[in-house]
Short mmCIF file of N, CA, C and O in Angstrom, two decimals:
data_model
loop_
_atom_site.label_atom_id
_atom_site.label_comp_id
_atom_site.label_asym_id
_atom_site.label_seq_id
_atom_site.Cartn_x
_atom_site.Cartn_y
_atom_site.Cartn_z
N MET A 209 232.25 259.14 75.60
CA MET A 209 230.98 260.11 75.17
C MET A 209 231.84 260.82 74.32
O MET A 209 232.69 261.45 74.43
N ALA A 210 231.24 260.79 72.84
CA ALA A 210 232.27 261.59 71.85
C ALA A 210 232.39 263.03 72.23
O ALA A 210 231.40 263.50 72.79
N ALA A 211 233.33 263.66 72.09
CA ALA A 211 233.36 265.20 72.33
C ALA A 211 232.76 265.98 71.75
O ALA A 211 232.32 266.88 72.17
N ASN A 212 232.48 265.77 70.63
CA ASN A 212 231.51 266.65 69.57
C ASN A 212 230.22 266.18 69.59
O ASN A 212 229.79 266.58 68.49
N ALA A 213 229.61 265.28 70.20
CA ALA A 213 228.65 264.69 69.88
C ALA A 213 227.37 265.29 70.57
O ALA A 213 227.67 265.97 71.60
N ASP A 214 226.04 265.47 69.73
CA ASP A 214 224.97 265.76 70.32
C ASP A 214 224.61 264.77 71.45
O ASP A 214 225.10 263.72 71.37
N THR A 215 223.92 265.01 72.56
CA THR A 215 223.62 263.84 73.57
C THR A 215 222.02 264.28 73.60
O THR A 215 221.37 264.96 74.09
N VAL A 216 221.47 263.17 73.82
CA VAL A 216 220.04 262.81 74.48
C VAL A 216 220.09 261.91 75.85
O VAL A 216 221.12 261.36 75.98
N PHE A 217 219.26 262.43 76.84
CA PHE A 217 219.26 261.93 78.03
C PHE A 217 217.82 261.83 78.82
O PHE A 217 217.29 262.81 78.43
N LEU A 218 218.25 260.73 79.85
CA LEU A 218 217.37 260.73 80.96
C LEU A 218 218.02 260.90 82.33
O LEU A 218 219.09 260.11 82.52
N GLU A 219 217.55 261.69 83.16
CA GLU A 219 218.34 261.88 84.66
C GLU A 219 217.13 261.53 85.33
O GLU A 219 215.89 261.91 85.31
N GLY A 220 217.44 260.84 86.75
CA GLY A 220 217.21 260.67 87.77
C GLY A 220 215.99 259.85 87.55
O GLY A 220 214.35 259.70 88.35
N LEU A 221 215.92 258.68 86.38
CA LEU A 221 215.01 257.76 86.44
C LEU A 221 214.76 256.60 87.86
O LEU A 221 215.96 256.35 88.38
N THR A 222 213.61 256.73 88.13
CA THR A 222 213.59 256.06 89.50
C THR A 222 212.66 254.71 89.21
O THR A 222 211.48 254.36 88.57
N LEU A 223 213.67 253.44 89.38
CA LEU A 223 212.97 252.05 88.96
C LEU A 223 212.97 251.22 90.47
O LEU A 223 213.74 251.31 91.21
N LYS A 224 212.04 250.25 90.53
CA LYS A 224 212.19 249.27 91.44
C LYS A 224 212.36 247.76 90.82
O LYS A 224 212.38 247.41 89.86
N GLY A 225 213.26 247.22 91.67
CA GLY A 225 213.95 245.54 91.05
C GLY A 225 214.34 245.25 92.19
O GLY A 225 214.69 245.49 93.61
N LYS A 226 214.67 243.70 91.98
CA LYS A 226 215.32 242.87 92.74
C LYS A 226 216.96 242.26 92.22
O LYS A 226 216.73 241.51 91.72
N HIS A 227 217.72 243.19 93.06
CA HIS A 227 219.22 243.01 92.27
C HIS A 227 219.85 242.92 93.70
O HIS A 227 219.86 243.61 94.33
N GLY A 228 221.03 242.38 93.95
CA GLY A 228 222.23 242.32 94.64
C GLY A 228 222.83 241.16 94.72
O GLY A 228 222.25 239.87 94.38
N VAL A 229 223.81 241.20 95.69
CA VAL A 229 224.31 240.11 95.90
C VAL A 229 224.04 239.21 97.38
O VAL A 229 223.95 238.03 97.17
N LYS A 230 223.26 240.05 97.92
CA LYS A 230 222.77 239.56 99.30
C LYS A 230 221.55 238.79 98.79
O LYS A 230 220.50 239.56 98.10
N PRO A 231 221.14 237.67 99.36
CA PRO A 231 220.03 237.01 99.47
C PRO A 231 218.90 238.20 99.73
O PRO A 231 217.61 238.10 99.07
N GLU A 232 218.95 238.89 100.42
CA GLU A 232 217.55 239.91 101.00
C GLU A 232 217.67 240.82 100.15
O GLU A 232 216.62 241.59 99.34
N GLU A 233 218.55 240.96 99.03
CA GLU A 233 218.60 242.43 98.23
C GLU A 233 217.89 241.86 96.82
O GLU A 233 217.32 242.55 96.33
N ARG A 234 217.48 240.47 96.72
CA ARG A 234 217.31 239.62 95.49
C ARG A 234 215.26 239.04 95.93
O ARG A 234 214.77 238.81 95.18
N ARG A 235 215.11 239.30 97.39
CA ARG A 235 213.69 239.00 97.88
C ARG A 235 212.79 240.29 97.81
O ARG A 235 211.80 240.00 97.67
N VAL A 236 213.59 241.54 98.08
CA VAL A 236 212.82 242.53 98.47
C VAL A 236 213.23 243.63 97.25
O VAL A 236 214.20 244.07 97.25
N GLU A 237 211.82 244.44 97.04
CA GLU A 237 212.32 245.40 95.63
C GLU A 237 213.07 246.38 96.20
O GLU A 237 212.72 246.66 97.32
N GLN A 238 214.08 246.97 95.81
CA GLN A 238 214.71 248.14 96.22
C GLN A 238 214.55 249.24 95.08
O GLN A 238 214.49 248.96 93.88
N GLU A 239 214.98 250.42 95.59
CA GLU A 239 214.87 251.46 94.53
C GLU A 239 216.46 251.49 93.70
O GLU A 239 217.35 251.50 94.24
N PHE A 240 216.29 252.22 92.11
CA PHE A 240 217.55 252.10 91.68
C PHE A 240 217.41 253.48 90.75
O PHE A 240 216.30 253.69 90.09
N LEU A 241 218.34 254.39 90.69
CA LEU A 241 218.06 255.84 90.13
C LEU A 241 219.34 255.43 89.22
O LEU A 241 220.30 254.96 89.25
N MET A 242 218.67 255.87 87.90
CA MET A 242 219.26 255.79 86.93
C MET A 242 219.87 257.23 85.69
O MET A 242 218.53 257.77 85.58
N ASP A 243 220.76 257.16 85.21
CA ASP A 243 221.14 258.33 84.30
C ASP A 243 221.39 257.42 82.91
O ASP A 243 222.21 256.88 82.99
N ILE A 244 220.66 258.12 82.30
CA ILE A 244 221.16 257.39 80.61
C ILE A 244 221.32 258.73 79.69
O ILE A 244 220.45 259.46 79.62
N ARG A 245 222.64 258.53 79.05
CA ARG A 245 223.05 259.80 78.17
C ARG A 245 223.66 258.90 76.80
O ARG A 245 224.32 257.75 77.05
N ALA A 246 223.08 259.28 75.54
CA ALA A 246 223.43 258.72 74.51
C ALA A 246 224.20 259.65 73.70
O ALA A 246 223.28 260.71 73.25
N SER A 247 225.18 259.62 72.66
CA SER A 247 225.27 260.58 72.12
C SER A 247 225.03 260.26 70.42
O SER A 247 225.14 258.68 70.37
N PHE A 248 224.93 261.02 69.44
CA PHE A 248 224.46 260.69 68.29
C PHE A 248 224.73 262.17 67.56
O PHE A 248 224.83 263.17 68.06
N ASP A 249 224.35 262.27 66.20
CA ASP A 249 224.18 263.60 65.54
C ASP A 249 222.78 264.10 65.20
O ASP A 249 222.03 263.45 64.36
N ALA A 250 222.68 265.13 65.90
CA ALA A 250 221.28 265.72 65.92
C ALA A 250 221.02 266.46 64.55
O ALA A 250 219.93 267.29 64.78
N LYS A 251 222.01 266.62 63.69
CA LYS A 251 221.47 267.81 62.91
C LYS A 251 220.57 267.56 61.89
O LYS A 251 219.60 268.42 61.82
N LYS A 252 220.03 266.21 61.63
CA LYS A 252 218.67 265.89 60.92
C LYS A 252 217.36 266.50 61.42
O LYS A 252 216.58 266.62 61.08
N SER A 253 217.66 265.96 62.62
CA SER A 253 216.28 265.90 64.05
C SER A 253 216.11 267.26 63.75
O SER A 253 214.84 268.10 63.81
N ALA A 254 217.20 268.40 64.14
CA ALA A 254 217.16 269.85 64.27
C ALA A 254 216.59 270.27 62.86
O ALA A 254 216.03 271.46 63.20
N GLY A 255 216.97 269.75 62.21
CA GLY A 255 216.39 270.37 60.68
C GLY A 255 215.17 270.12 60.27
O GLY A 255 214.11 271.06 59.85
N SER A 256 214.80 268.93 60.59
CA SER A 256 213.09 268.55 60.19
C SER A 256 212.33 268.57 61.55
O SER A 256 210.96 268.71 61.21
N ASP A 257 212.65 268.54 62.68
CA ASP A 257 211.69 268.76 63.75
C ASP A 257 210.94 267.53 63.53
O ASP A 257 209.82 267.64 64.25
N ARG A 258 211.51 266.36 63.34
CA ARG A 258 210.58 265.23 63.46
C ARG A 258 211.03 264.00 64.38
O ARG A 258 212.31 263.75 64.47
N LEU A 259 209.79 263.66 65.21
CA LEU A 259 210.71 262.21 66.20
C LEU A 259 211.38 261.61 65.49
O LEU A 259 212.10 260.61 65.78
N ALA A 260 210.84 260.86 64.38
CA ALA A 260 211.10 259.77 63.36
C ALA A 260 212.70 260.19 62.99
O ALA A 260 213.26 259.16 62.85
N ASP A 261 213.31 261.49 63.06
CA ASP A 261 214.67 261.79 62.67
C ASP A 261 215.59 261.79 64.01
O ASP A 261 216.68 261.95 64.07
N THR A 262 215.11 261.64 65.15
CA THR A 262 215.76 261.77 66.39
C THR A 262 216.15 260.62 67.06
O THR A 262 215.50 259.36 66.89
N ILE A 263 216.65 260.58 68.60
CA ILE A 263 216.98 259.45 69.37
C ILE A 263 215.80 259.59 70.34
O ILE A 263 215.64 260.63 70.84
N ASP A 264 214.45 258.39 70.26
CA ASP A 264 213.47 258.99 71.18
C ASP A 264 214.11 258.41 72.61
O ASP A 264 213.99 257.29 73.14
N TYR A 265 213.92 259.18 73.85
CA TYR A 265 214.46 258.99 74.89
C TYR A 265 213.34 257.95 75.88
O TYR A 265 213.72 257.54 76.55
N ALA A 266 212.27 258.37 75.36
CA ALA A 266 210.97 257.07 76.02
C ALA A 266 211.93 255.62 75.54
O ALA A 266 211.44 254.88 76.49
N ARG A 267 212.18 255.67 74.58
CA ARG A 267 213.06 254.07 74.37
C ARG A 267 213.77 253.65 75.64
O ARG A 267 213.72 252.78 76.12
N PHE A 268 214.48 254.58 75.76
CA PHE A 268 215.54 254.41 76.95
C PHE A 268 214.95 254.07 78.40
O PHE A 268 215.28 252.97 79.00
N ARG A 269 213.88 254.64 78.55
CA ARG A 269 213.04 254.43 79.98
C ARG A 269 212.40 253.04 79.80
O ARG A 269 212.33 252.04 80.61
N ASP A 270 212.13 252.88 78.44
CA ASP A 270 211.13 251.19 78.55
C ASP A 270 212.19 249.95 78.92
O ASP A 270 212.05 249.49 79.33
N ILE A 271 213.20 250.36 78.09
CA ILE A 271 214.51 249.19 78.14
C ILE A 271 214.94 249.12 79.66
O ILE A 271 215.04 247.96 80.11
N ALA A 272 215.04 250.39 79.85
CA ALA A 272 215.80 250.20 81.65
C ALA A 272 214.59 249.68 82.35
O ALA A 272 215.04 248.78 83.16
N GLN A 273 213.07 249.91 82.23
CA GLN A 273 212.34 249.33 82.96
C GLN A 273 212.07 248.05 82.92
O GLN A 273 212.07 247.19 83.60
N ASP A 274 212.13 247.44 81.41
CA ASP A 274 212.14 246.06 81.31
C ASP A 274 213.39 245.30 81.99
O ASP A 274 213.16 244.42 82.88
N VAL A 275 214.58 245.64 82.00
CA VAL A 275 215.72 245.20 82.23
C VAL A 275 215.54 245.33 83.96
O VAL A 275 215.95 244.21 84.60
N VAL A 276 215.33 246.27 84.68
CA VAL A 276 215.30 246.13 86.26
C VAL A 276 214.48 245.86 86.57
O VAL A 276 214.51 245.20 87.71
N SER A 277 212.89 245.92 86.00
CA SER A 277 211.49 245.29 86.71
C SER A 277 211.51 243.62 86.37
O SER A 277 210.59 243.05 87.05
N ASN A 278 212.21 243.05 85.31
CA ASN A 278 211.38 242.03 84.80
C ASN A 278 212.53 240.60 84.88
O ASN A 278 212.62 239.82 84.59
N HIS A 279 213.72 241.23 85.56
CA HIS A 279 215.07 240.51 85.69
C HIS A 279 215.58 240.71 87.08
O HIS A 279 215.18 241.49 87.60
N SER A 280 216.62 239.58 87.38
CA SER A 280 217.08 239.64 88.50
C SER A 280 218.80 239.59 88.07
O SER A 280 219.14 238.64 87.85
N TYR A 281 219.64 240.61 88.65
CA TYR A 281 220.94 240.30 88.43
C TYR A 281 221.67 240.32 89.75
O TYR A 281 220.97 240.99 90.97
N TYR A 282 222.80 239.84 89.79
CA TYR A 282 223.80 240.31 91.23
C TYR A 282 224.31 241.61 91.00
O TYR A 282 224.46 242.13 92.13
N LEU A 283 224.88 241.92 90.10
CA LEU A 283 225.71 243.18 89.76
C LEU A 283 225.07 244.25 89.18
O LEU A 283 224.56 244.10 88.15
N ILE A 284 225.02 245.54 89.81
CA ILE A 284 224.48 246.39 89.15
C ILE A 284 225.39 246.74 87.37
O ILE A 284 224.77 247.49 86.31
N GLU A 285 226.44 246.57 87.85
CA GLU A 285 227.35 246.45 86.12
C GLU A 285 226.60 245.65 84.64
O GLU A 285 226.56 246.26 83.98
N LYS A 286 226.09 244.44 85.75
CA LYS A 286 225.53 243.90 84.62
C LYS A 286 224.32 244.57 84.08
O LYS A 286 223.79 244.36 82.60
N ILE A 287 223.31 244.89 84.99
CA ILE A 287 222.19 245.99 84.41
C ILE A 287 222.75 246.86 83.61
O ILE A 287 221.99 247.07 82.46
N ALA A 288 223.62 247.69 84.12
CA ALA A 288 224.00 248.74 82.87
C ALA A 288 224.47 248.20 81.68
O ALA A 288 224.14 249.07 80.70
N SER A 289 224.98 247.26 81.69
CA SER A 289 225.81 246.59 80.60
C SER A 289 224.57 246.26 79.67
O SER A 289 224.52 246.45 78.36
N ILE A 290 223.68 245.57 80.10
CA ILE A 290 222.56 244.86 79.40
C ILE A 290 221.82 246.17 78.49
O ILE A 290 221.53 246.34 77.33
N ILE A 291 221.11 247.23 79.37
CA ILE A 291 220.80 248.29 79.02
C ILE A 291 221.60 249.32 77.79
O ILE A 291 220.85 249.36 76.69
N ALA A 292 222.87 249.17 78.09
CA ALA A 292 223.51 249.82 77.30
C ALA A 292 223.86 249.34 75.74
O ALA A 292 223.48 249.82 74.47
N GLU A 293 224.13 247.81 75.90
CA GLU A 293 223.66 246.96 74.44
C GLU A 293 222.43 247.27 74.02
O GLU A 293 222.57 247.19 72.73
N ARG A 294 221.12 246.99 74.81
CA ARG A 294 219.87 247.27 73.83
C ARG A 294 219.98 248.40 73.47
O ARG A 294 219.23 248.49 72.14
N ILE A 295 220.38 249.55 74.04
CA ILE A 295 220.06 250.85 73.31
C ILE A 295 221.31 251.01 72.19
O ILE A 295 220.62 251.76 71.26
N LEU A 296 222.33 250.42 72.32
CA LEU A 296 223.29 250.34 70.82
C LEU A 296 222.75 249.83 69.92
O LEU A 296 223.34 249.89 68.71
N GLU A 297 221.47 249.20 70.00
CA GLU A 297 220.96 248.23 68.90
C GLU A 297 220.49 249.59 67.83
O GLU A 297 220.42 249.15 66.67
N ASP A 298 220.23 250.60 68.18
CA ASP A 298 219.90 251.60 67.32
C ASP A 298 221.27 252.47 66.68
O ASP A 298 222.22 252.85 67.56
N GLU A 299 221.25 251.95 65.36
CA GLU A 299 222.75 252.14 64.61
C GLU A 299 223.12 253.89 64.97
O GLU A 299 223.99 254.16 64.37
N ARG A 300 222.24 254.66 65.15
CA ARG A 300 222.38 256.16 64.94
C ARG A 300 223.17 256.53 66.38
O ARG A 300 223.60 257.14 66.06
N ILE A 301 223.00 255.90 67.16
CA ILE A 301 223.85 256.21 68.42
C ILE A 301 225.28 255.68 68.16
O ILE A 301 225.42 254.33 68.42
N TRP A 302 226.27 256.74 68.94
CA TRP A 302 227.57 256.48 68.61
C TRP A 302 228.06 255.88 70.04
O TRP A 302 228.97 254.85 70.11
N SER A 303 227.72 256.13 70.91
CA SER A 303 227.66 255.72 72.42
C SER A 303 226.81 255.66 73.28
O SER A 303 225.72 256.82 73.49
N VAL A 304 227.00 255.19 74.43
CA VAL A 304 225.80 255.53 75.61
C VAL A 304 226.75 255.68 77.15
O VAL A 304 227.81 254.46 76.86
N GLU A 305 226.26 256.38 77.82
CA GLU A 305 226.57 255.92 79.03
C GLU A 305 225.41 255.97 80.18
O GLU A 305 224.51 256.64 80.37
N ILE A 306 225.43 254.70 81.24
CA ILE A 306 224.42 254.37 81.93
C ILE A 306 224.86 254.34 83.50
O ILE A 306 226.07 254.05 83.65
N THR A 307 224.49 255.61 84.11
CA THR A 307 224.91 255.64 85.78
C THR A 307 223.58 255.05 86.56
O THR A 307 222.39 255.15 86.31
N ILE A 308 224.20 253.94 87.01
CA ILE A 308 222.67 253.30 88.05
C ILE A 308 223.56 253.63 89.48
O ILE A 308 224.77 253.37 90.13
N ARG A 309 222.27 254.11 90.62
CA ARG A 309 222.69 254.30 91.97
C ARG A 309 221.65 253.65 92.57
O ARG A 309 220.77 252.87 92.44
N LYS A 310 222.71 252.82 94.04
CA LYS A 310 221.49 252.12 94.75
C LYS A 310 221.19 253.23 96.21
O LYS A 310 222.21 252.88 97.17
N PRO A 311 220.17 253.68 95.96
CA PRO A 311 220.16 254.71 97.21
C PRO A 311 219.58 254.13 98.61
O PRO A 311 220.11 254.78 99.88
N GLU A 312 219.05 252.88 98.77
CA GLU A 312 218.70 252.36 100.19
C GLU A 312 219.80 251.33 100.41
O GLU A 312 219.27 250.99 101.80
N VAL A 313 221.26 251.51 100.00
CA VAL A 313 221.85 250.58 100.92
C VAL A 313 222.69 251.00 102.10
O VAL A 313 222.94 250.31 102.72
N PHE A 314 223.21 252.15 101.91
CA PHE A 314 223.80 252.79 103.17
C PHE A 314 223.04 254.19 103.41
O PHE A 314 222.47 255.14 102.82
N ASP A 315 223.10 254.27 104.78
CA ASP A 315 222.70 255.53 105.37
C ASP A 315 223.29 256.94 104.87
O ASP A 315 222.74 258.23 105.01
N ASP A 316 224.65 256.45 105.01
CA ASP A 316 225.83 257.93 104.67
C ASP A 316 226.03 257.90 103.43
O ASP A 316 226.98 258.93 103.03
N CYS A 317 225.84 257.64 102.38
CA CYS A 317 226.41 257.55 101.12
C CYS A 317 225.46 256.63 99.78
O CYS A 317 224.54 256.17 100.38
N VAL A 318 225.90 257.12 98.70
CA VAL A 318 225.01 256.35 97.68
C VAL A 318 226.07 255.54 96.99
O VAL A 318 226.78 256.45 96.14
N PRO A 319 226.08 254.55 96.67
CA PRO A 319 226.64 253.71 95.92
C PRO A 319 226.25 253.78 94.39
O PRO A 319 225.16 253.56 94.27
N GLY A 320 227.16 253.59 93.63
CA GLY A 320 226.81 253.37 92.27
C GLY A 320 227.42 252.62 91.00
O GLY A 320 228.98 252.42 91.57
N VAL A 321 227.47 252.78 89.62
CA VAL A 321 228.35 252.24 88.87
C VAL A 321 228.03 253.38 87.74
O VAL A 321 226.75 253.73 87.23
N ARG A 322 229.27 253.58 86.94
CA ARG A 322 228.71 254.23 85.53
C ARG A 322 229.48 253.38 84.72
O ARG A 322 230.46 252.67 84.75
N VAL A 323 228.84 253.04 83.36
CA VAL A 323 229.58 252.23 82.31
C VAL A 323 229.36 253.10 81.05
O VAL A 323 228.34 253.41 80.84
N VAL A 324 230.36 252.93 80.20
CA VAL A 324 230.29 253.56 79.05
C VAL A 324 230.55 252.35 77.78
O VAL A 324 231.69 251.76 77.85
N ARG A 325 229.56 252.41 76.78
CA ARG A 325 229.85 252.06 75.52
C ARG A 325 229.73 252.43 74.32
O ARG A 325 228.78 253.40 74.41
N ASP A 326 230.50 251.94 73.52
CA ASP A 326 230.32 252.52 72.03
C ASP A 326 230.52 251.34 70.94
O ASP A 326 230.93 250.26 71.49
N ARG A 327 230.44 252.23 69.74
CA ARG A 327 230.38 251.19 68.81
C ARG A 327 231.62 250.47 68.30
O ARG A 327 231.86 249.51 67.73
N THR A 328 232.95 251.20 68.94
CA THR A 328 234.43 250.33 68.40
C THR A 328 234.49 249.38 69.17
O THR A 328 234.32 249.46 70.57
#
């Protein structure tokens, strides 16, 4: 994430999907917890107070919902990368960070992955 960037984010998005390396992970829906952060310049929207001039975080939710619920992948790295690529289709976004956790895998900890993608 850019050091001097403004950020729009979603935290704690809970989605259900069938993803994983093990066959049982791909047969039964499991919970995925997601945080999404995107850096951009908020000066225009701060001045105008118009949704059209900012990054609408509802779009992040829609993208993540589509990827997690309507597809199946072996690795959460793949899920995070696809979501990041789709979010970066908005050229106003400089970089995006996706964190995905799988809380149902272990009883004593929560595994996950974080990917960061930018325009460079």
